[in-house]
Amino acid sequence: MLIAAAGTASRFGSTLPKPYVNFCGGPLLRRTLGIFLSLRDVASLRVIIHPDHIGLYEGAVQGLDLPPPIMGGSTRKQSIYYGLKSFSNPSDEDKILIHDAARPLVRPADILSLSAALQDHPSISLAAPVVDTLTRHDGSYVDRSGLYALQTPQGFALKALLAAHEKAGDRDFPDDTSLFQAATGIAPHLVMATGPNFKITTQQDLPMAEALLSSPAAFSTRIGTGFDVHAFDTGGDHVVLGGVRIPHSRALQGHSDADVALHALTDAILGALGDGDIGVHFPPSDPSYKGMDSAHFLKFAAERARQRDGTIENVDLTIICESPKISPHASAMRQNIARILDLPLNRIGLKATTTEGLGFTGRGEGIAAQAVASLKLPV
Ligand code: MG
């Protein structure tokens, strides 16, 4: 996956280069990257930048898990070529998707459709039918039926596109599908965009794209649940619940600090993101998590949501045990969770219950916790 952000955008008319202008509260490039980072299927994301923009780039991608950027050339074609060359020893099966950073509206579902279509076609492009009437300066009309506007992402068999770039030499092309077609004779397979995916070209495009993204239709509400159990040890002097140390005659067994409450919450957030669970991201087999403060796991889940431009609307937690008594510590736990998630206190629900002496919690064998999280994510 290559994200092209190396242009100088002469049409844009801004002192700040286009990929770094403020868009929806952050750099435009970060917004576009967030869409791709949310898709696990799209591996090996690399960003091509202008060599003069390294400082801006580092600021824009702070905290994101990305390989070093690729320095672009003097033309888009050259920049893409450098990007393609950065994948060493490509195999015949390797595919590549290329996307312009200036298209922040692309829908994740369309990216997945492209990835699937790329298995059957050596050249593909997201596209939209031309709806405007087309005319030439001489007054003659162009029949728009069968005409499509090509967008990005575009996808290719990596080795074939690399060969096409080498064959093209210094010749200029409007995009990679035209370059590929010139070299191979193969026209792109078109995948229709399911939503607006226009390119930010002028300053006026920014508020228009922001308005589309902030409309209620641009978000969906996601719900996730989490459930966790930890058994009591035979001895000990405290348990950790909701990040709060509570004196108790028996500790909880566990690889980390065994904070069953924060584990359930972490899983609820990851569940709402459709992003695995705590055991996938922090395998118990990894000794580095031994005795770890579970706030780390919860912070990680919240960061995963932020990386996808998601916001946590609220969380609700129920701790199930006969002892210790939770209510004296409930306020401290809520405050702690609010601080970790960077949410107002009134978005944190916390309750405790016994099971009336029934089951493993009733017999005092361990503590269970269940949690729900509600998130708002871009569609
Ligand atoms: Mg656990």
Coordinates of C-alpha atoms and ligand atoms in Angstrom, one line a residue:
M1 CA 0.0 0.0 0.0
L2 CA 1.5 3.3 -1.1
I3 CA 0.1 6.7 0.0
A4 CA 1.2 9.5 -2.3
A5 CA 1.8 12.7 -0.4
A6 CA 4.8 14.1 -2.2
G7 CA 3.2 16.7 -4.4
T8 CA 3.7 20.4 -4.0
A9 CA 0.0 21.0 -5.0
S10 CA 0.5 24.2 -7.0
R11 CA -3.2 24.5 -7.5
F12 CA -4.0 24.5 -3.8
G13 CA -2.7 27.9 -2.9
S14 CA -1.7 27.5 0.8
T15 CA 1.5 28.2 2.7
L16 CA 1.2 24.8 4.3
P17 CA 1.6 21.9 1.8
K18 CA -1.7 20.2 1.1
P19 CA -1.1 16.9 2.9
Y20 CA -0.5 18.9 6.2
V21 CA -3.4 21.4 6.1
N22 CA -5.9 21.2 8.9
F23 CA -8.7 18.9 8.1
C24 CA -11.3 17.7 10.7
G25 CA -9.0 18.9 13.5
G26 CA -5.7 17.3 12.3
P27 CA -3.4 17.1 9.3
L28 CA -5.2 15.9 6.1
L29 CA -2.6 13.2 5.6
R30 CA -3.3 11.7 9.1
R31 CA -7.0 11.5 8.3
T32 CA -6.3 9.6 5.1
L33 CA -3.8 7.3 6.8
G34 CA -6.3 6.6 9.6
I35 CA -8.7 5.0 7.1
F36 CA -6.0 2.6 5.8
L37 CA -4.6 1.9 9.3
S38 CA -8.0 0.7 10.4
L39 CA -7.9 -2.1 7.8
R40 CA -5.8 -5.0 8.9
D41 CA -6.0 -6.6 5.5
V42 CA -4.0 -3.7 4.0
A43 CA -0.4 -4.6 5.0
S44 CA 2.8 -2.7 4.4
L45 CA 1.6 0.9 4.4
R46 CA 4.2 3.3 3.1
V47 CA 3.9 7.0 2.6
I48 CA 5.8 8.9 -0.1
I49 CA 6.5 12.5 0.9
H50 CA 8.3 15.5 -0.4
P51 CA 11.9 15.6 1.0
D52 CA 11.3 19.2 2.2
H53 CA 8.3 18.1 4.3
I54 CA 10.0 15.6 6.7
G55 CA 9.4 17.8 9.8
L56 CA 5.8 18.3 8.9
Y57 CA 5.4 14.6 8.2
E58 CA 6.9 13.6 11.5
G59 CA 4.5 15.9 13.3
A60 CA 1.5 14.6 11.3
V61 CA 2.1 10.9 12.0
Q62 CA 3.2 11.1 15.6
G63 CA 2.2 8.0 17.5
L64 CA 1.2 6.0 14.4
D65 CA 3.0 2.7 13.8
L66 CA 4.5 3.3 10.4
P67 CA 7.8 2.5 8.6
P68 CA 10.0 5.4 7.7
P69 CA 8.6 7.5 4.7
I70 CA 9.9 7.3 1.2
M71 CA 11.3 10.4 -0.4
G72 CA 9.5 11.3 -3.6
G73 CA 11.0 12.6 -6.8
S74 CA 10.3 15.7 -9.0
T75 CA 7.1 14.2 -10.6
R76 CA 4.3 12.0 -9.4
K77 CA 5.4 9.2 -11.6
Q78 CA 8.9 9.3 -10.2
S79 CA 7.6 9.4 -6.7
I80 CA 5.4 6.3 -7.2
Y81 CA 8.4 4.6 -8.9
Y82 CA 10.5 5.2 -5.8
G83 CA 7.7 3.9 -3.7
L84 CA 7.4 0.7 -5.7
K85 CA 11.2 0.2 -5.6
S86 CA 11.0 0.3 -1.8
F87 CA 9.4 -3.1 -1.7
S88 CA 12.5 -5.4 -2.0
N89 CA 12.3 -8.7 -3.8
P90 CA 8.6 -8.6 -4.7
S91 CA 7.1 -11.9 -5.7
D92 CA 4.8 -12.6 -8.6
E93 CA 1.8 -12.7 -6.3
D94 CA 2.5 -9.3 -4.6
K95 CA -0.2 -6.7 -5.2
I96 CA 0.0 -2.9 -4.5
L97 CA -2.7 -0.3 -3.9
I98 CA -1.8 3.3 -4.5
H99 CA -3.8 6.1 -3.0
D100 CA -3.6 9.9 -3.1
A101 CA -3.4 11.5 0.4
A102 CA -5.7 14.2 -0.9
R103 CA -8.7 11.9 -1.1
P104 CA -9.7 11.6 2.6
L105 CA -13.2 10.5 1.9
V106 CA -12.5 7.0 0.5
R107 CA -14.6 4.4 2.2
P108 CA -13.0 1.4 3.9
A109 CA -15.6 -0.9 2.3
D110 CA -14.4 0.3 -1.2
I111 CA -10.8 -0.4 -0.2
L112 CA -11.8 -3.9 0.7
S113 CA -13.7 -4.3 -2.6
L114 CA -10.6 -3.2 -4.4
S115 CA -8.3 -5.6 -2.5
A116 CA -10.6 -8.5 -3.4
A117 CA -10.9 -7.5 -7.1
L118 CA -7.1 -7.2 -7.2
Q119 CA -6.8 -11.0 -6.8
D120 CA -8.4 -11.4 -10.3
H121 CA -7.1 -8.3 -12.2
P122 CA -3.6 -6.9 -12.8
S123 CA -4.9 -3.3 -12.9
I124 CA -7.9 -1.8 -11.1
S125 CA -9.2 1.6 -10.1
L126 CA -11.9 3.0 -8.0
A127 CA -14.2 4.9 -10.4
A128 CA -17.4 6.9 -10.7
P129 CA -19.7 7.3 -13.7
V130 CA -19.5 10.8 -15.3
V131 CA -22.8 12.5 -14.5
D132 CA -22.2 16.0 -15.9
T133 CA -22.9 16.8 -19.6
L134 CA -19.5 17.1 -21.3
T135 CA -18.7 19.6 -24.1
R136 CA -15.6 20.8 -25.9
H137 CA -14.6 24.4 -26.4
D138 CA -15.7 24.1 -30.1
G139 CA -19.3 23.5 -28.9
S140 CA -19.4 19.8 -29.7
Y141 CA -20.7 17.5 -27.1
V142 CA -19.2 14.3 -25.8
D143 CA -21.5 11.3 -25.2
R144 CA -21.0 10.7 -21.4
S145 CA -22.5 7.2 -21.5
G146 CA -19.8 4.7 -20.8
L147 CA -17.5 7.4 -19.4
Y148 CA -16.0 7.0 -15.9
A149 CA -13.9 9.3 -13.8
L150 CA -10.9 7.4 -12.4
Q151 CA -10.1 7.9 -8.7
T152 CA -7.7 6.3 -6.3
P153 CA -7.0 3.8 -4.8
Q154 CA -5.7 2.1 -7.9
G155 CA -4.3 -1.4 -7.6
F156 CA -1.8 -3.5 -9.5
A157 CA 0.3 -6.6 -9.7
L158 CA 3.4 -5.1 -8.1
K159 CA 6.1 -6.5 -10.4
A160 CA 4.0 -5.8 -13.5
L161 CA 3.6 -2.1 -12.5
L162 CA 7.2 -1.8 -11.7
A163 CA 8.1 -3.1 -15.1
A164 CA 5.6 -0.7 -16.7
H165 CA 7.2 2.2 -14.9
E166 CA 10.6 1.2 -16.1
K167 CA 9.3 0.9 -19.7
A168 CA 7.6 4.3 -19.5
G169 CA 10.9 6.1 -18.9
D170 CA 10.4 9.8 -18.7
R171 CA 7.0 9.8 -20.5
D172 CA 4.3 11.4 -18.4
F173 CA 1.0 9.8 -17.6
P174 CA -2.1 11.2 -15.8
D175 CA -2.2 8.2 -13.5
D176 CA -0.8 4.6 -13.0
T177 CA -3.7 2.8 -14.9
S178 CA -2.9 4.8 -18.0
L179 CA 0.8 4.1 -17.6
F180 CA 0.1 0.4 -17.1
Q181 CA -2.2 0.3 -20.1
A182 CA 0.4 1.9 -22.3
A183 CA 3.0 -0.7 -21.3
T184 CA 0.8 -3.8 -21.3
G185 CA -2.3 -3.0 -23.3
I186 CA -4.4 -4.0 -20.3
A187 CA -7.2 -1.6 -19.4
P188 CA -8.1 -1.2 -15.7
H189 CA -10.9 -3.1 -14.1
L190 CA -13.2 -0.5 -12.6
V191 CA -14.7 -0.8 -9.1
M192 CA -17.5 1.7 -8.5
A193 CA -17.1 4.0 -5.5
T194 CA -20.0 3.7 -3.1
G195 CA -19.7 7.3 -1.8
P196 CA -18.1 10.7 -2.6
N197 CA -14.3 10.3 -3.0
F198 CA -13.3 13.6 -4.6
K199 CA -9.8 14.9 -4.4
I200 CA -9.1 18.0 -2.3
T201 CA -7.9 20.3 -5.0
T202 CA -8.7 23.8 -3.8
Q203 CA -9.2 25.5 -0.4
Q204 CA -12.9 25.4 -1.0
D205 CA -12.9 21.6 -1.1
L206 CA -11.8 21.4 2.5
P207 CA -15.0 22.6 4.2
M208 CA -17.1 20.7 1.7
A209 CA -15.3 17.4 2.6
E210 CA -15.5 18.2 6.3
A211 CA -19.2 18.8 6.1
L212 CA -19.6 15.4 4.4
L213 CA -17.6 13.7 7.1
S214 CA -19.4 15.4 10.0
S215 CA -22.9 14.7 8.8
P216 CA -24.7 12.0 10.9
A217 CA -24.6 9.7 8.0
A218 CA -20.7 9.7 8.1
F219 CA -20.6 8.0 11.5
S220 CA -21.9 4.7 12.9
T221 CA -22.3 3.7 16.5
R222 CA -20.4 0.5 17.5
I223 CA -21.0 -1.5 20.6
G224 CA -18.6 -3.9 22.1
T225 CA -18.8 -6.2 25.1
G226 CA -16.0 -7.6 27.3
F227 CA -16.0 -10.4 30.0
D228 CA -13.2 -11.6 32.1
V229 CA -12.6 -13.8 35.2
H230 CA -9.6 -14.1 37.4
A231 CA -9.3 -16.7 40.2
F232 CA -8.2 -15.9 43.7
D233 CA -4.8 -17.0 44.8
T234 CA -4.4 -18.8 48.1
G235 CA -2.7 -15.8 49.8
G236 CA -1.9 -12.1 49.2
D237 CA -2.9 -8.8 50.7
H238 CA -4.6 -6.9 47.9
V239 CA -6.4 -7.0 44.6
V240 CA -6.2 -4.4 41.8
L241 CA -9.6 -3.4 40.4
G242 CA -10.2 -0.6 38.0
G243 CA -6.6 0.4 38.6
V244 CA -7.3 0.8 42.4
R245 CA -5.4 -1.2 44.9
I246 CA -7.9 -2.7 47.4
P247 CA -6.7 -4.5 50.5
H248 CA -7.9 -8.1 50.5
S249 CA -6.8 -11.4 52.1
R250 CA -6.3 -13.0 48.7
A251 CA -4.8 -11.7 45.5
L252 CA -6.0 -12.5 42.0
Q253 CA -4.0 -14.8 39.9
G254 CA -2.9 -13.5 36.5
H255 CA -0.1 -12.8 34.3
S256 CA -0.4 -9.0 34.5
D257 CA -1.7 -7.2 37.6
A258 CA -4.9 -9.3 37.1
D259 CA -7.1 -6.3 37.0
V260 CA -10.2 -8.2 35.8
A261 CA -12.2 -4.9 35.5
L262 CA -9.8 -3.1 33.2
H263 CA -9.4 -6.3 31.1
A264 CA -13.2 -6.5 30.5
L265 CA -13.2 -2.8 29.5
T266 CA -10.3 -3.3 27.2
D267 CA -12.0 -6.1 25.4
A268 CA -15.3 -4.1 25.2
I269 CA -13.5 -1.3 23.3
L270 CA -11.5 -3.7 21.1
G271 CA -14.8 -5.5 20.5
A272 CA -16.5 -2.4 19.3
L273 CA -13.6 -1.8 16.9
G274 CA -13.7 -5.4 15.6
D275 CA -10.1 -5.5 16.5
G276 CA -9.4 -8.8 18.3
D277 CA -9.1 -9.0 22.0
I278 CA -6.6 -8.4 24.8
G279 CA -5.0 -11.8 24.3
V280 CA -4.3 -11.2 20.6
H281 CA -2.5 -7.9 21.3
F282 CA -0.8 -8.9 24.5
P283 CA -0.3 -12.7 24.5
P284 CA 0.1 -14.1 28.0
S285 CA 3.0 -16.1 26.6
D286 CA 5.0 -12.8 26.3
P287 CA 7.0 -12.4 29.5
S288 CA 7.2 -8.6 29.0
Y289 CA 3.6 -8.3 30.3
K290 CA 4.4 -10.0 33.6
G291 CA 2.9 -7.9 36.4
M292 CA 2.0 -5.1 34.0
D293 CA -0.3 -2.3 35.0
S294 CA -3.5 -3.0 33.1
A295 CA -4.0 0.7 32.5
H296 CA -1.5 0.0 29.7
F297 CA -3.9 -2.3 27.9
L298 CA -6.9 0.0 28.3
K299 CA -4.8 3.0 27.0
F300 CA -3.8 0.8 24.0
A301 CA -7.4 0.1 23.2
A302 CA -8.4 3.8 23.4
E303 CA -5.4 4.6 21.1
R304 CA -6.6 2.0 18.6
A305 CA -10.0 3.9 18.5
R306 CA -8.3 7.2 18.1
Q307 CA -6.2 5.9 15.2
R308 CA -9.4 5.2 13.4
D309 CA -10.8 8.7 14.2
G310 CA -13.2 7.0 16.6
T311 CA -14.5 8.4 19.8
I312 CA -15.5 6.5 22.9
E313 CA -19.0 7.6 23.8
N314 CA -19.4 5.7 27.1
V315 CA -18.3 2.6 28.9
D316 CA -20.2 0.6 31.5
L317 CA -18.7 -1.9 33.8
T318 CA -20.1 -4.5 36.3
I319 CA -17.8 -6.2 38.8
I320 CA -19.2 -9.5 40.1
C321 CA -17.9 -10.8 43.4
E322 CA -18.8 -11.5 47.1
S323 CA -15.7 -9.7 48.4
P324 CA -14.0 -7.4 48.6
K325 CA -16.7 -4.8 48.9
I326 CA -16.5 -2.6 45.8
S327 CA -18.7 0.4 46.7
P328 CA -16.1 2.2 48.9
H329 CA -13.7 2.2 45.9
A330 CA -16.2 2.8 43.1
S331 CA -15.6 6.5 42.9
A332 CA -11.8 6.1 42.7
M333 CA -12.2 3.5 40.0
R334 CA -14.4 5.6 37.9
Q335 CA -12.0 8.6 38.2
N336 CA -9.1 6.3 37.3
I337 CA -10.9 4.9 34.2
A338 CA -12.0 8.4 33.1
R339 CA -8.4 9.6 33.3
I340 CA -7.0 6.6 31.4
L341 CA -9.7 7.0 28.6
D342 CA -9.6 10.8 28.7
L343 CA -13.4 10.9 29.1
P344 CA -15.7 12.9 31.4
L345 CA -16.7 11.1 34.6
N346 CA -20.4 11.0 33.5
R347 CA -19.4 8.6 30.6
I348 CA -18.1 6.0 32.9
G349 CA -20.6 3.6 34.5
L350 CA -19.4 1.3 37.3
K351 CA -21.6 -1.1 39.3
A352 CA -20.9 -4.1 41.5
T353 CA -23.0 -7.1 42.3
T354 CA -22.8 -10.4 44.2
T355 CA -24.3 -13.5 42.8
E356 CA -26.2 -14.3 46.0
G357 CA -23.7 -17.0 47.0
L358 CA -24.2 -18.9 43.7
G359 CA -21.6 -20.1 41.3
F360 CA -17.8 -19.6 41.4
T361 CA -18.1 -15.9 42.4
G362 CA -20.6 -16.9 45.1
R363 CA -18.2 -19.4 46.5
G364 CA -15.5 -16.8 46.6
E365 CA -13.3 -18.5 44.1
G366 CA -12.7 -15.5 41.9
I367 CA -13.9 -12.2 40.5
A368 CA -15.7 -11.7 37.2
A369 CA -16.3 -8.4 35.3
Q370 CA -18.4 -7.5 32.3
A371 CA -18.2 -4.3 30.3
V372 CA -19.9 -2.6 27.4
A373 CA -18.4 0.2 25.3
S374 CA -20.1 2.4 22.8
L375 CA -18.0 4.1 20.1
K376 CA -18.6 6.4 17.2
L377 CA -16.6 5.6 14.2
P378 CA -16.4 7.0 10.7
V379 CA -18.4 4.9 8.3
Ligands
MG1 MG -7.8 -11.1 32.3

